[in-house]
């Protein structure tokens, strides 16, 4: 049989032959569809950004992957078999891009036959911005109230600044990094506490450890209280001397921690005139000694000394030292 005869035989009733071929092909695909099933799997979508850019727009965290194969094959396919990524490593200029979704399959799934994979969506629109970093000051965040009688002093944080990295448009807007709250409740002395830095946004991260130490100084609240008409006591009066001058009264102010000053009463201190150097009758100027607790100080004294008249004690004169209040 020569070539001409082969050609004539092949083209004889060619339309019928083409139709038979198409019908056979359709029957084959129909049979395959009847033998396969479709399985839809939600897969986590991950952005790979090891280059110069970072995404600054939102994007779906999951995509749908449709897998068609035989029921026996589909048993082997699950979420852990498929990896979906948006690879932006090759982008170098900020802008809006339709980034294709890339799918990676484990080797066991790649060997399945038949196997048909469809991804929805197959691309994602992303706004990309340039990566950058900056050193940002740390601001301690305080909460609560100190107990009555105490006030807040200096508050320090170490380190004072931290390095942050992220998209340029985001990093440039960060003026400070706040710590987790440090409570002042029930604290009456200075203290330190180790805390974390609050998360700024998902697009900005702290480079290195996000832990800082906050030092809080707490001081007693100072106040001043005035005392008036406080009697002066003659102390160390010799037995042979009588003080003729009636004991005067004085006034003064006491300053110190609020809780201490408010708790003071007249019995907690004395004002004394030391008469130990009065050895003969006559007139003397005696300094006043203000005896107060060591936790407070005295100011605005109405008198720092007094003038007294002393006479010799009679034989039957009562001992004046018995009515003297000693310090």
PDB file of C-alpha atoms in Angstrom:
ATOM      1  CA  UNK A   1       0.000   0.000   0.000  1.00  0.00           C
ATOM      2  CA  UNK A   2       1.516   3.257  -1.141  1.00  0.00           C
ATOM      3  CA  UNK A   3       1.306   6.670   0.523  1.00  0.00           C
ATOM      4  CA  UNK A   4      -1.556   7.794  -1.662  1.00  0.00           C
ATOM      5  CA  UNK A   5      -3.668   4.836  -0.695  1.00  0.00           C
ATOM      6  CA  UNK A   6      -2.892   5.430   3.013  1.00  0.00           C
ATOM      7  CA  UNK A   7      -3.961   9.063   2.718  1.00  0.00           C
ATOM      8  CA  UNK A   8      -7.191   8.162   0.923  1.00  0.00           C
ATOM      9  CA  UNK A   9      -8.013   5.546   3.532  1.00  0.00           C
ATOM     10  CA  UNK A  10      -7.299   7.965   6.368  1.00  0.00           C
ATOM     11  CA  UNK A  11      -9.446  10.721   4.880  1.00  0.00           C
ATOM     12  CA  UNK A  12     -12.261   8.442   3.890  1.00  0.00           C
ATOM     13  CA  UNK A  13     -15.274   9.416   6.015  1.00  0.00           C
ATOM     14  CA  UNK A  14     -12.988  11.698   8.003  1.00  0.00           C
ATOM     15  CA  UNK A  15     -15.879  13.582   9.614  1.00  0.00           C
ATOM     16  CA  UNK A  16     -17.245  10.403  11.126  1.00  0.00           C
ATOM     17  CA  UNK A  17     -13.818   9.474  12.405  1.00  0.00           C
ATOM     18  CA  UNK A  18     -13.322  12.895  14.048  1.00  0.00           C
ATOM     19  CA  UNK A  19     -16.708  12.672  15.679  1.00  0.00           C
ATOM     20  CA  UNK A  20     -15.909   9.218  17.019  1.00  0.00           C
ATOM     21  CA  UNK A  21     -12.596  10.479  18.407  1.00  0.00           C
ATOM     22  CA  UNK A  22     -14.310  13.405  20.172  1.00  0.00           C
ATOM     23  CA  UNK A  23     -16.989  11.109  21.608  1.00  0.00           C
ATOM     24  CA  UNK A  24     -14.310   8.707  22.839  1.00  0.00           C
ATOM     25  CA  UNK A  25     -12.394  11.570  24.442  1.00  0.00           C
ATOM     26  CA  UNK A  26     -15.519  12.836  26.163  1.00  0.00           C
ATOM     27  CA  UNK A  27     -16.335   9.362  27.377  1.00  0.00           C
ATOM     28  CA  UNK A  28     -12.829   9.069  28.779  1.00  0.00           C
ATOM     29  CA  UNK A  29     -13.072  12.346  30.716  1.00  0.00           C
ATOM     30  CA  UNK A  30     -16.569  11.479  31.883  1.00  0.00           C
ATOM     31  CA  UNK A  31     -15.297   8.145  33.147  1.00  0.00           C
ATOM     32  CA  UNK A  32     -12.424   9.846  34.919  1.00  0.00           C
ATOM     33  CA  UNK A  33     -14.811  12.309  36.577  1.00  0.00           C
ATOM     34  CA  UNK A  34     -16.937   9.460  37.745  1.00  0.00           C
ATOM     35  CA  UNK A  35     -13.898   7.802  39.284  1.00  0.00           C
ATOM     36  CA  UNK A  36     -12.562  10.957  41.083  1.00  0.00           C
ATOM     37  CA  UNK A  37     -13.802  13.231  43.836  1.00  0.00           C
ATOM     38  CA  UNK A  38     -13.029  16.793  44.875  1.00  0.00           C
ATOM     39  CA  UNK A  39     -11.785  17.798  48.320  1.00  0.00           C
ATOM     40  CA  UNK A  40     -11.610  21.471  49.432  1.00  0.00           C
ATOM     41  CA  UNK A  41      -8.932  22.195  52.038  1.00  0.00           C
ATOM     42  CA  UNK A  42      -8.412  25.536  53.867  1.00  0.00           C
ATOM     43  CA  UNK A  43      -4.684  26.300  53.905  1.00  0.00           C
ATOM     44  CA  UNK A  44      -2.784  28.949  55.862  1.00  0.00           C
ATOM     45  CA  UNK A  45      -1.372  31.683  53.631  1.00  0.00           C
ATOM     46  CA  UNK A  46       2.121  32.875  54.552  1.00  0.00           C
ATOM     47  CA  UNK A  47       4.029  35.906  53.247  1.00  0.00           C
ATOM     48  CA  UNK A  48       7.725  35.352  52.569  1.00  0.00           C
ATOM     49  CA  UNK A  49       9.468  38.730  52.968  1.00  0.00           C
ATOM     50  CA  UNK A  50      13.209  38.149  53.213  1.00  0.00           C
ATOM     51  CA  UNK A  51      13.995  40.926  50.742  1.00  0.00           C
ATOM     52  CA  UNK A  52      13.648  44.720  50.797  1.00  0.00           C
ATOM     53  CA  UNK A  53       9.855  44.989  51.060  1.00  0.00           C
ATOM     54  CA  UNK A  54       7.149  44.317  53.628  1.00  0.00           C
ATOM     55  CA  UNK A  55       3.353  44.106  53.165  1.00  0.00           C
ATOM     56  CA  UNK A  56       1.421  46.959  54.804  1.00  0.00           C
ATOM     57  CA  UNK A  57      -2.074  46.040  53.609  1.00  0.00           C
ATOM     58  CA  UNK A  58      -4.306  43.299  54.947  1.00  0.00           C
ATOM     59  CA  UNK A  59      -4.496  39.989  53.151  1.00  0.00           C
ATOM     60  CA  UNK A  60      -6.434  36.738  53.662  1.00  0.00           C
ATOM     61  CA  UNK A  61      -4.869  34.444  56.234  1.00  0.00           C
ATOM     62  CA  UNK A  62      -6.297  31.361  54.513  1.00  0.00           C
ATOM     63  CA  UNK A  63      -7.026  30.273  50.963  1.00  0.00           C
ATOM     64  CA  UNK A  64      -9.080  27.395  49.527  1.00  0.00           C
ATOM     65  CA  UNK A  65      -7.247  24.619  47.724  1.00  0.00           C
ATOM     66  CA  UNK A  66      -9.392  22.201  45.709  1.00  0.00           C
ATOM     67  CA  UNK A  67      -7.836  18.789  45.156  1.00  0.00           C
ATOM     68  CA  UNK A  68      -9.372  16.287  42.712  1.00  0.00           C
ATOM     69  CA  UNK A  69      -8.278  12.667  42.741  1.00  0.00           C
ATOM     70  CA  UNK A  70      -9.520   9.216  43.582  1.00  0.00           C
ATOM     71  CA  UNK A  71     -11.092   8.675  47.003  1.00  0.00           C
ATOM     72  CA  UNK A  72      -8.142   6.497  47.986  1.00  0.00           C
ATOM     73  CA  UNK A  73      -5.688   9.274  47.063  1.00  0.00           C
ATOM     74  CA  UNK A  74      -7.646  12.039  48.775  1.00  0.00           C
ATOM     75  CA  UNK A  75      -7.241  10.290  52.118  1.00  0.00           C
ATOM     76  CA  UNK A  76      -3.537  11.144  51.943  1.00  0.00           C
ATOM     77  CA  UNK A  77      -4.139  14.854  51.284  1.00  0.00           C
ATOM     78  CA  UNK A  78      -4.712  17.234  54.214  1.00  0.00           C
ATOM     79  CA  UNK A  79      -3.839  20.743  55.359  1.00  0.00           C
ATOM     80  CA  UNK A  80      -0.353  19.649  56.367  1.00  0.00           C
ATOM     81  CA  UNK A  81       0.334  18.373  52.841  1.00  0.00           C
ATOM     82  CA  UNK A  82       0.019  21.808  51.250  1.00  0.00           C
ATOM     83  CA  UNK A  83       1.941  25.062  51.793  1.00  0.00           C
ATOM     84  CA  UNK A  84       0.625  28.337  50.371  1.00  0.00           C
ATOM     85  CA  UNK A  85       2.904  31.379  50.197  1.00  0.00           C
ATOM     86  CA  UNK A  86       3.054  34.881  48.803  1.00  0.00           C
ATOM     87  CA  UNK A  87       6.696  35.405  47.892  1.00  0.00           C
ATOM     88  CA  UNK A  88       7.599  39.109  47.712  1.00  0.00           C
ATOM     89  CA  UNK A  89      11.393  38.703  47.869  1.00  0.00           C
ATOM     90  CA  UNK A  90      11.907  39.870  44.268  1.00  0.00           C
ATOM     91  CA  UNK A  91       9.951  43.127  44.702  1.00  0.00           C
ATOM     92  CA  UNK A  92      12.229  46.132  45.245  1.00  0.00           C
ATOM     93  CA  UNK A  93      10.013  49.197  44.784  1.00  0.00           C
ATOM     94  CA  UNK A  94       7.096  50.222  47.055  1.00  0.00           C
ATOM     95  CA  UNK A  95       3.682  49.958  45.436  1.00  0.00           C
ATOM     96  CA  UNK A  96       0.572  47.825  44.924  1.00  0.00           C
ATOM     97  CA  UNK A  97       1.092  44.430  43.317  1.00  0.00           C
ATOM     98  CA  UNK A  98      -0.992  41.347  42.463  1.00  0.00           C
ATOM     99  CA  UNK A  99       1.206  38.683  44.009  1.00  0.00           C
ATOM    100  CA  UNK A 100       0.555  35.127  42.782  1.00  0.00           C
ATOM    101  CA  UNK A 101      -0.153  32.402  45.325  1.00  0.00           C
ATOM    102  CA  UNK A 102       2.472  29.672  45.189  1.00  0.00           C
ATOM    103  CA  UNK A 103       1.631  26.138  46.247  1.00  0.00           C
ATOM    104  CA  UNK A 104       4.110  23.554  47.523  1.00  0.00           C
ATOM    105  CA  UNK A 105       3.097  19.924  47.963  1.00  0.00           C
ATOM    106  CA  UNK A 106       4.815  17.238  49.962  1.00  0.00           C
ATOM    107  CA  UNK A 107       6.471  14.540  47.802  1.00  0.00           C
ATOM    108  CA  UNK A 108       3.860  11.928  48.705  1.00  0.00           C
ATOM    109  CA  UNK A 109       1.091  14.079  47.218  1.00  0.00           C
ATOM    110  CA  UNK A 110       3.094  14.905  44.092  1.00  0.00           C
ATOM    111  CA  UNK A 111       3.216  11.212  43.257  1.00  0.00           C
ATOM    112  CA  UNK A 112      -0.547  10.776  43.299  1.00  0.00           C
ATOM    113  CA  UNK A 113      -2.230  10.043  39.981  1.00  0.00           C
ATOM    114  CA  UNK A 114      -4.628  11.391  38.897  1.00  0.00           C
ATOM    115  CA  UNK A 115      -4.161  14.752  40.654  1.00  0.00           C
ATOM    116  CA  UNK A 116      -5.725  18.133  39.893  1.00  0.00           C
ATOM    117  CA  UNK A 117      -5.069  21.261  42.036  1.00  0.00           C
ATOM    118  CA  UNK A 118      -7.001  24.543  41.954  1.00  0.00           C
ATOM    119  CA  UNK A 119      -6.323  27.555  44.186  1.00  0.00           C
ATOM    120  CA  UNK A 120      -8.834  30.245  45.177  1.00  0.00           C
ATOM    121  CA  UNK A 121      -7.780  33.027  44.977  1.00  0.00           C
ATOM    122  CA  UNK A 122      -4.784  32.448  42.764  1.00  0.00           C
ATOM    123  CA  UNK A 123      -3.336  35.916  43.479  1.00  0.00           C
ATOM    124  CA  UNK A 124      -3.600  38.535  46.211  1.00  0.00           C
ATOM    125  CA  UNK A 125      -3.311  42.320  45.959  1.00  0.00           C
ATOM    126  CA  UNK A 126      -0.638  43.601  48.344  1.00  0.00           C
ATOM    127  CA  UNK A 127       0.616  47.086  49.170  1.00  0.00           C
ATOM    128  CA  UNK A 128       4.366  46.864  49.735  1.00  0.00           C
ATOM    129  CA  UNK A 129       6.598  49.296  51.619  1.00  0.00           C
ATOM    130  CA  UNK A 130      10.329  49.440  52.217  1.00  0.00           C
ATOM    131  CA  UNK A 131      11.864  47.804  55.290  1.00  0.00           C
ATOM    132  CA  UNK A 132      13.577  50.090  57.798  1.00  0.00           C
ATOM    133  CA  UNK A 133      14.571  50.317  61.469  1.00  0.00           C
ATOM    134  CA  UNK A 134      14.837  52.969  64.188  1.00  0.00           C
ATOM    135  CA  UNK A 135      15.744  53.345  67.853  1.00  0.00           C
ATOM    136  CA  UNK A 136      12.650  54.389  69.789  1.00  0.00           C
ATOM    137  CA  UNK A 137      12.536  55.636  73.436  1.00  0.00           C
ATOM    138  CA  UNK A 138      10.757  53.465  75.999  1.00  0.00           C
ATOM    139  CA  UNK A 139       8.036  55.045  78.173  1.00  0.00           C
ATOM    140  CA  UNK A 140       6.988  53.261  81.377  1.00  0.00           C
ATOM    141  CA  UNK A 141       3.235  52.777  81.768  1.00  0.00           C
ATOM    142  CA  UNK A 142       2.054  53.286  85.368  1.00  0.00           C
ATOM    143  CA  UNK A 143      -1.319  52.371  86.821  1.00  0.00           C
ATOM    144  CA  UNK A 144      -2.989  52.420  90.212  1.00  0.00           C
ATOM    145  CA  UNK A 145      -2.659  54.873  93.104  1.00  0.00           C
ATOM    146  CA  UNK A 146      -0.077  55.120  95.845  1.00  0.00           C
ATOM    147  CA  UNK A 147      -1.310  54.745  99.426  1.00  0.00           C
ATOM    148  CA  UNK A 148      -2.146  57.921 101.333  1.00  0.00           C
ATOM    149  CA  UNK A 149       0.932  59.728 102.605  1.00  0.00           C
ATOM    150  CA  UNK A 150       3.252  58.814  99.718  1.00  0.00           C
ATOM    151  CA  UNK A 151       4.201  60.485  96.465  1.00  0.00           C
ATOM    152  CA  UNK A 152       5.825  59.369  93.238  1.00  0.00           C
ATOM    153  CA  UNK A 153       9.456  60.335  92.657  1.00  0.00           C
ATOM    154  CA  UNK A 154      11.539  59.641  89.570  1.00  0.00           C
ATOM    155  CA  UNK A 155      10.689  56.736  87.265  1.00  0.00           C
ATOM    156  CA  UNK A 156      13.500  55.261  85.171  1.00  0.00           C
ATOM    157  CA  UNK A 157      13.556  52.495  82.569  1.00  0.00           C
ATOM    158  CA  UNK A 158      16.498  50.430  81.343  1.00  0.00           C
ATOM    159  CA  UNK A 159      17.280  50.265  78.504  1.00  0.00           C
ATOM    160  CA  UNK A 160      15.964  53.704  77.628  1.00  0.00           C
ATOM    161  CA  UNK A 161      15.410  52.852  73.951  1.00  0.00           C
ATOM    162  CA  UNK A 162      14.946  49.771  71.764  1.00  0.00           C
ATOM    163  CA  UNK A 163      15.510  48.990  68.112  1.00  0.00           C
ATOM    164  CA  UNK A 164      12.338  48.385  66.099  1.00  0.00           C
ATOM    165  CA  UNK A 165      12.044  47.255  62.501  1.00  0.00           C
ATOM    166  CA  UNK A 166       9.207  47.172  60.028  1.00  0.00           C
ATOM    167  CA  UNK A 167       7.617  49.035  57.168  1.00  0.00           C
ATOM    168  CA  UNK A 168       8.949  52.572  56.790  1.00  0.00           C
ATOM    169  CA  UNK A 169       5.494  54.177  56.844  1.00  0.00           C
ATOM    170  CA  UNK A 170       4.767  52.483  60.183  1.00  0.00           C
ATOM    171  CA  UNK A 171       8.146  52.882  61.896  1.00  0.00           C
ATOM    172  CA  UNK A 172       8.221  56.612  61.151  1.00  0.00           C
ATOM    173  CA  UNK A 173       4.971  57.104  63.121  1.00  0.00           C
ATOM    174  CA  UNK A 174       6.202  55.484  66.349  1.00  0.00           C
ATOM    175  CA  UNK A 175       7.232  58.118  68.904  1.00  0.00           C
ATOM    176  CA  UNK A 176       7.683  55.833  71.917  1.00  0.00           C
ATOM    177  CA  UNK A 177       7.262  52.258  73.095  1.00  0.00           C
ATOM    178  CA  UNK A 178       4.979  51.667  76.082  1.00  0.00           C
ATOM    179  CA  UNK A 179       5.707  49.007  78.656  1.00  0.00           C
ATOM    180  CA  UNK A 180       3.143  46.706  80.176  1.00  0.00           C
ATOM    181  CA  UNK A 181       1.435  48.388  83.136  1.00  0.00           C
ATOM    182  CA  UNK A 182       3.363  48.762  86.387  1.00  0.00           C
ATOM    183  CA  UNK A 183       0.930  48.999  89.320  1.00  0.00           C
ATOM    184  CA  UNK A 184       1.550  51.518  92.124  1.00  0.00           C
ATOM    185  CA  UNK A 185      -1.117  50.025  94.382  1.00  0.00           C
ATOM    186  CA  UNK A 186       0.040  49.212  97.953  1.00  0.00           C
ATOM    187  CA  UNK A 187       3.633  50.312  97.347  1.00  0.00           C
ATOM    188  CA  UNK A 188       5.206  52.436 100.117  1.00  0.00           C
ATOM    189  CA  UNK A 189       8.896  52.025  99.214  1.00  0.00           C
ATOM    190  CA  UNK A 190      10.841  52.287  95.975  1.00  0.00           C
ATOM    191  CA  UNK A 191      10.843  49.160  93.817  1.00  0.00           C
ATOM    192  CA  UNK A 192      11.894  47.673  90.484  1.00  0.00           C
ATOM    193  CA  UNK A 193       9.951  45.474  88.092  1.00  0.00           C
ATOM    194  CA  UNK A 194      10.787  43.628  84.865  1.00  0.00           C
ATOM    195  CA  UNK A 195       8.085  44.031  82.207  1.00  0.00           C
ATOM    196  CA  UNK A 196       7.504  43.469  78.507  1.00  0.00           C
ATOM    197  CA  UNK A 197       7.034  46.079  75.814  1.00  0.00           C
ATOM    198  CA  UNK A 198       3.471  46.356  74.532  1.00  0.00           C
ATOM    199  CA  UNK A 199       3.019  45.177  70.962  1.00  0.00           C
ATOM    200  CA  UNK A 200       2.795  48.161  68.608  1.00  0.00           C
ATOM    201  CA  UNK A 201       1.336  46.637  65.421  1.00  0.00           C
ATOM    202  CA  UNK A 202       1.735  43.395  63.530  1.00  0.00           C
ATOM    203  CA  UNK A 203       3.857  45.308  60.986  1.00  0.00           C
ATOM    204  CA  UNK A 204       6.463  46.511  63.510  1.00  0.00           C
ATOM    205  CA  UNK A 205       8.571  44.312  65.766  1.00  0.00           C
ATOM    206  CA  UNK A 206      11.201  44.878  68.449  1.00  0.00           C
ATOM    207  CA  UNK A 207      14.629  43.640  67.463  1.00  0.00           C
ATOM    208  CA  UNK A 208      16.097  41.635  70.318  1.00  0.00           C
ATOM    209  CA  UNK A 209      14.582  41.197  73.758  1.00  0.00           C
ATOM    210  CA  UNK A 210      11.329  43.138  74.396  1.00  0.00           C
ATOM    211  CA  UNK A 211      11.945  43.083  78.176  1.00  0.00           C
ATOM    212  CA  UNK A 212      12.917  46.196  80.173  1.00  0.00           C
ATOM    213  CA  UNK A 213      13.419  47.045  83.863  1.00  0.00           C
ATOM    214  CA  UNK A 214      11.351  49.850  85.383  1.00  0.00           C
ATOM    215  CA  UNK A 215      12.656  51.556  88.569  1.00  0.00           C
ATOM    216  CA  UNK A 216      10.057  53.487  90.567  1.00  0.00           C
ATOM    217  CA  UNK A 217      11.040  55.893  93.361  1.00  0.00           C
ATOM    218  CA  UNK A 218       8.464  56.383  96.122  1.00  0.00           C
ATOM    219  CA  UNK A 219       8.884  59.015  98.837  1.00  0.00           C
ATOM    220  CA  UNK A 220       6.876  59.896 101.929  1.00  0.00           C
ATOM    221  CA  UNK A 221       4.652  62.889 101.243  1.00  0.00           C
ATOM    222  CA  UNK A 222       5.901  65.916 103.194  1.00  0.00           C
ATOM    223  CA  UNK A 223       3.581  68.203 105.135  1.00  0.00           C
ATOM    224  CA  UNK A 224       3.753  70.980 107.742  1.00  0.00           C
ATOM    225  CA  UNK A 225       1.670  71.422 110.882  1.00  0.00           C
ATOM    226  CA  UNK A 226       1.547  74.393 113.264  1.00  0.00           C
ATOM    227  CA  UNK A 227       1.464  74.075 117.062  1.00  0.00           C
ATOM    228  CA  UNK A 228       0.502  77.051 119.243  1.00  0.00           C
ATOM    229  CA  UNK A 229       0.372  77.828 122.994  1.00  0.00           C
ATOM    230  CA  UNK A 230       2.865  75.112 123.807  1.00  0.00           C
ATOM    231  CA  UNK A 231       4.131  75.566 127.422  1.00  0.00           C
ATOM    232  CA  UNK A 232       7.852  75.922 128.145  1.00  0.00           C
ATOM    233  CA  UNK A 233       9.283  73.705 130.896  1.00  0.00           C
ATOM    234  CA  UNK A 234      12.128  74.774 133.203  1.00  0.00           C
ATOM    235  CA  UNK A 235      14.657  71.980 133.387  1.00  0.00           C
ATOM    236  CA  UNK A 236      17.659  71.395 135.664  1.00  0.00           C
ATOM    237  CA  UNK A 237      16.689  74.122 138.157  1.00  0.00           C
ATOM    238  CA  UNK A 238      19.208  74.132 141.080  1.00  0.00           C
ATOM    239  CA  UNK A 239      17.711  73.290 144.492  1.00  0.00           C
ATOM    240  CA  UNK A 240      18.702  76.661 145.919  1.00  0.00           C
ATOM    241  CA  UNK A 241      17.027  78.660 143.134  1.00  0.00           C
ATOM    242  CA  UNK A 242      13.397  79.583 142.514  1.00  0.00           C
ATOM    243  CA  UNK A 243      12.294  80.783 139.035  1.00  0.00           C
ATOM    244  CA  UNK A 244       9.922  83.672 139.632  1.00  0.00           C
ATOM    245  CA  UNK A 245       8.993  84.178 135.947  1.00  0.00           C
ATOM    246  CA  UNK A 246       5.850  82.230 134.979  1.00  0.00           C
ATOM    247  CA  UNK A 247       6.529  79.652 132.284  1.00  0.00           C
ATOM    248  CA  UNK A 248       5.632  81.201 128.890  1.00  0.00           C
ATOM    249  CA  UNK A 249       4.087  79.497 125.865  1.00  0.00           C
ATOM    250  CA  UNK A 250       5.528  79.338 122.362  1.00  0.00           C
ATOM    251  CA  UNK A 251       4.420  78.361 118.841  1.00  0.00           C
ATOM    252  CA  UNK A 252       6.246  76.684 115.970  1.00  0.00           C
ATOM    253  CA  UNK A 253       5.766  74.559 112.861  1.00  0.00           C
ATOM    254  CA  UNK A 254       6.703  70.911 112.405  1.00  0.00           C
ATOM    255  CA  UNK A 255       7.570  69.446 108.983  1.00  0.00           C
ATOM    256  CA  UNK A 256       8.026  65.821 107.993  1.00  0.00           C
ATOM    257  CA  UNK A 257       6.276  62.782 106.532  1.00  0.00           C
ATOM    258  CA  UNK A 258       2.539  63.378 106.375  1.00  0.00           C
ATOM    259  CA  UNK A 259       1.576  60.263 108.302  1.00  0.00           C
ATOM    260  CA  UNK A 260       4.090  61.032 111.071  1.00  0.00           C
ATOM    261  CA  UNK A 261       3.181  64.712 111.408  1.00  0.00           C
ATOM    262  CA  UNK A 262      -0.551  64.014 111.472  1.00  0.00           C
ATOM    263  CA  UNK A 263      -0.071  61.471 114.249  1.00  0.00           C
ATOM    264  CA  UNK A 264       1.848  63.854 116.538  1.00  0.00           C
ATOM    265  CA  UNK A 265       0.260  65.111 119.725  1.00  0.00           C
ATOM    266  CA  UNK A 266       1.407  67.536 122.410  1.00  0.00           C
ATOM    267  CA  UNK A 267       2.878  64.735 124.495  1.00  0.00           C
ATOM    268  CA  UNK A 268       5.367  63.682 121.808  1.00  0.00           C
ATOM    269  CA  UNK A 269       7.653  66.690 122.316  1.00  0.00           C
ATOM    270  CA  UNK A 270       8.642  69.407 124.814  1.00  0.00           C
ATOM    271  CA  UNK A 271      10.126  72.871 124.778  1.00  0.00           C
ATOM    272  CA  UNK A 272      12.672  73.318 127.569  1.00  0.00           C
ATOM    273  CA  UNK A 273      14.622  76.165 129.108  1.00  0.00           C
ATOM    274  CA  UNK A 274      17.859  74.756 130.583  1.00  0.00           C
ATOM    275  CA  UNK A 275      18.333  76.388 133.994  1.00  0.00           C
ATOM    276  CA  UNK A 276      21.473  74.496 134.980  1.00  0.00           C
ATOM    277  CA  UNK A 277      23.628  77.630 134.674  1.00  0.00           C
ATOM    278  CA  UNK A 278      21.350  79.680 136.923  1.00  0.00           C
ATOM    279  CA  UNK A 279      23.478  79.542 140.107  1.00  0.00           C
ATOM    280  CA  UNK A 280      22.614  82.856 141.775  1.00  0.00           C
ATOM    281  CA  UNK A 281      19.604  85.132 142.029  1.00  0.00           C
ATOM    282  CA  UNK A 282      19.266  87.499 139.092  1.00  0.00           C
ATOM    283  CA  UNK A 283      17.995  87.856 135.547  1.00  0.00           C
ATOM    284  CA  UNK A 284      19.033  85.335 132.878  1.00  0.00           C
ATOM    285  CA  UNK A 285      18.427  84.830 129.153  1.00  0.00           C
ATOM    286  CA  UNK A 286      18.043  81.131 128.516  1.00  0.00           C
ATOM    287  CA  UNK A 287      17.998  79.388 125.110  1.00  0.00           C
ATOM    288  CA  UNK A 288      14.994  77.201 124.348  1.00  0.00           C
ATOM    289  CA  UNK A 289      15.500  73.585 123.412  1.00  0.00           C
ATOM    290  CA  UNK A 290      12.808  72.115 121.146  1.00  0.00           C
ATOM    291  CA  UNK A 291      12.702  68.350 121.751  1.00  0.00           C
ATOM    292  CA  UNK A 292      10.941  66.579 118.845  1.00  0.00           C
ATOM    293  CA  UNK A 293      11.072  63.109 117.225  1.00  0.00           C
ATOM    294  CA  UNK A 294      14.008  62.652 114.850  1.00  0.00           C
ATOM    295  CA  UNK A 295      11.648  62.032 111.916  1.00  0.00           C
ATOM    296  CA  UNK A 296      10.459  65.663 111.842  1.00  0.00           C
ATOM    297  CA  UNK A 297      12.018  69.130 111.810  1.00  0.00           C
ATOM    298  CA  UNK A 298      10.921  72.341 113.511  1.00  0.00           C
ATOM    299  CA  UNK A 299      10.710  75.783 111.902  1.00  0.00           C
ATOM    300  CA  UNK A 300       9.147  79.223 112.384  1.00  0.00           C
ATOM    301  CA  UNK A 301       9.819  79.241 116.135  1.00  0.00           C
ATOM    302  CA  UNK A 302       8.110  82.111 117.911  1.00  0.00           C
ATOM    303  CA  UNK A 303      10.958  82.263 120.460  1.00  0.00           C
ATOM    304  CA  UNK A 304      14.486  80.926 120.555  1.00  0.00           C
ATOM    305  CA  UNK A 305      15.205  82.170 124.069  1.00  0.00           C
ATOM    306  CA  UNK A 306      13.414  83.615 127.096  1.00  0.00           C
ATOM    307  CA  UNK A 307      14.398  85.971 129.944  1.00  0.00           C
ATOM    308  CA  UNK A 308      13.734  84.747 133.466  1.00  0.00           C
ATOM    309  CA  UNK A 309      14.197  86.125 136.991  1.00  0.00           C
ATOM    310  CA  UNK A 310      15.695  83.821 139.614  1.00  0.00           C
ATOM    311  CA  UNK A 311      15.681  84.241 143.400  1.00  0.00           C
ATOM    312  CA  UNK A 312      17.200  82.296 146.208  1.00  0.00           C
ATOM    313  CA  UNK A 313      14.949  79.586 147.553  1.00  0.00           C
ATOM    314  CA  UNK A 314      13.712  79.985 151.152  1.00  0.00           C
ATOM    315  CA  UNK A 315      14.466  77.258 153.618  1.00  0.00           C
ATOM    316  CA  UNK A 316      10.880  75.967 153.462  1.00  0.00           C
ATOM    317  CA  UNK A 317      10.522  76.572 149.657  1.00  0.00           C
ATOM    318  CA  UNK A 318       9.425  73.415 147.839  1.00  0.00           C
ATOM    319  CA  UNK A 319      11.965  71.840 145.514  1.00  0.00           C
ATOM    320  CA  UNK A 320      11.140  73.415 142.108  1.00  0.00           C
ATOM    321  CA  UNK A 321      12.862  70.654 140.218  1.00  0.00           C
ATOM    322  CA  UNK A 322      10.017  68.308 141.112  1.00  0.00           C
ATOM    323  CA  UNK A 323       7.660  70.130 138.763  1.00  0.00           C
ATOM    324  CA  UNK A 324      10.205  70.287 135.980  1.00  0.00           C
ATOM    325  CA  UNK A 325       9.609  68.062 132.960  1.00  0.00           C
ATOM    326  CA  UNK A 326      12.865  66.440 131.988  1.00  0.00           C
ATOM    327  CA  UNK A 327      13.633  65.536 128.378  1.00  0.00           C
TER     328      UNK A 327
END
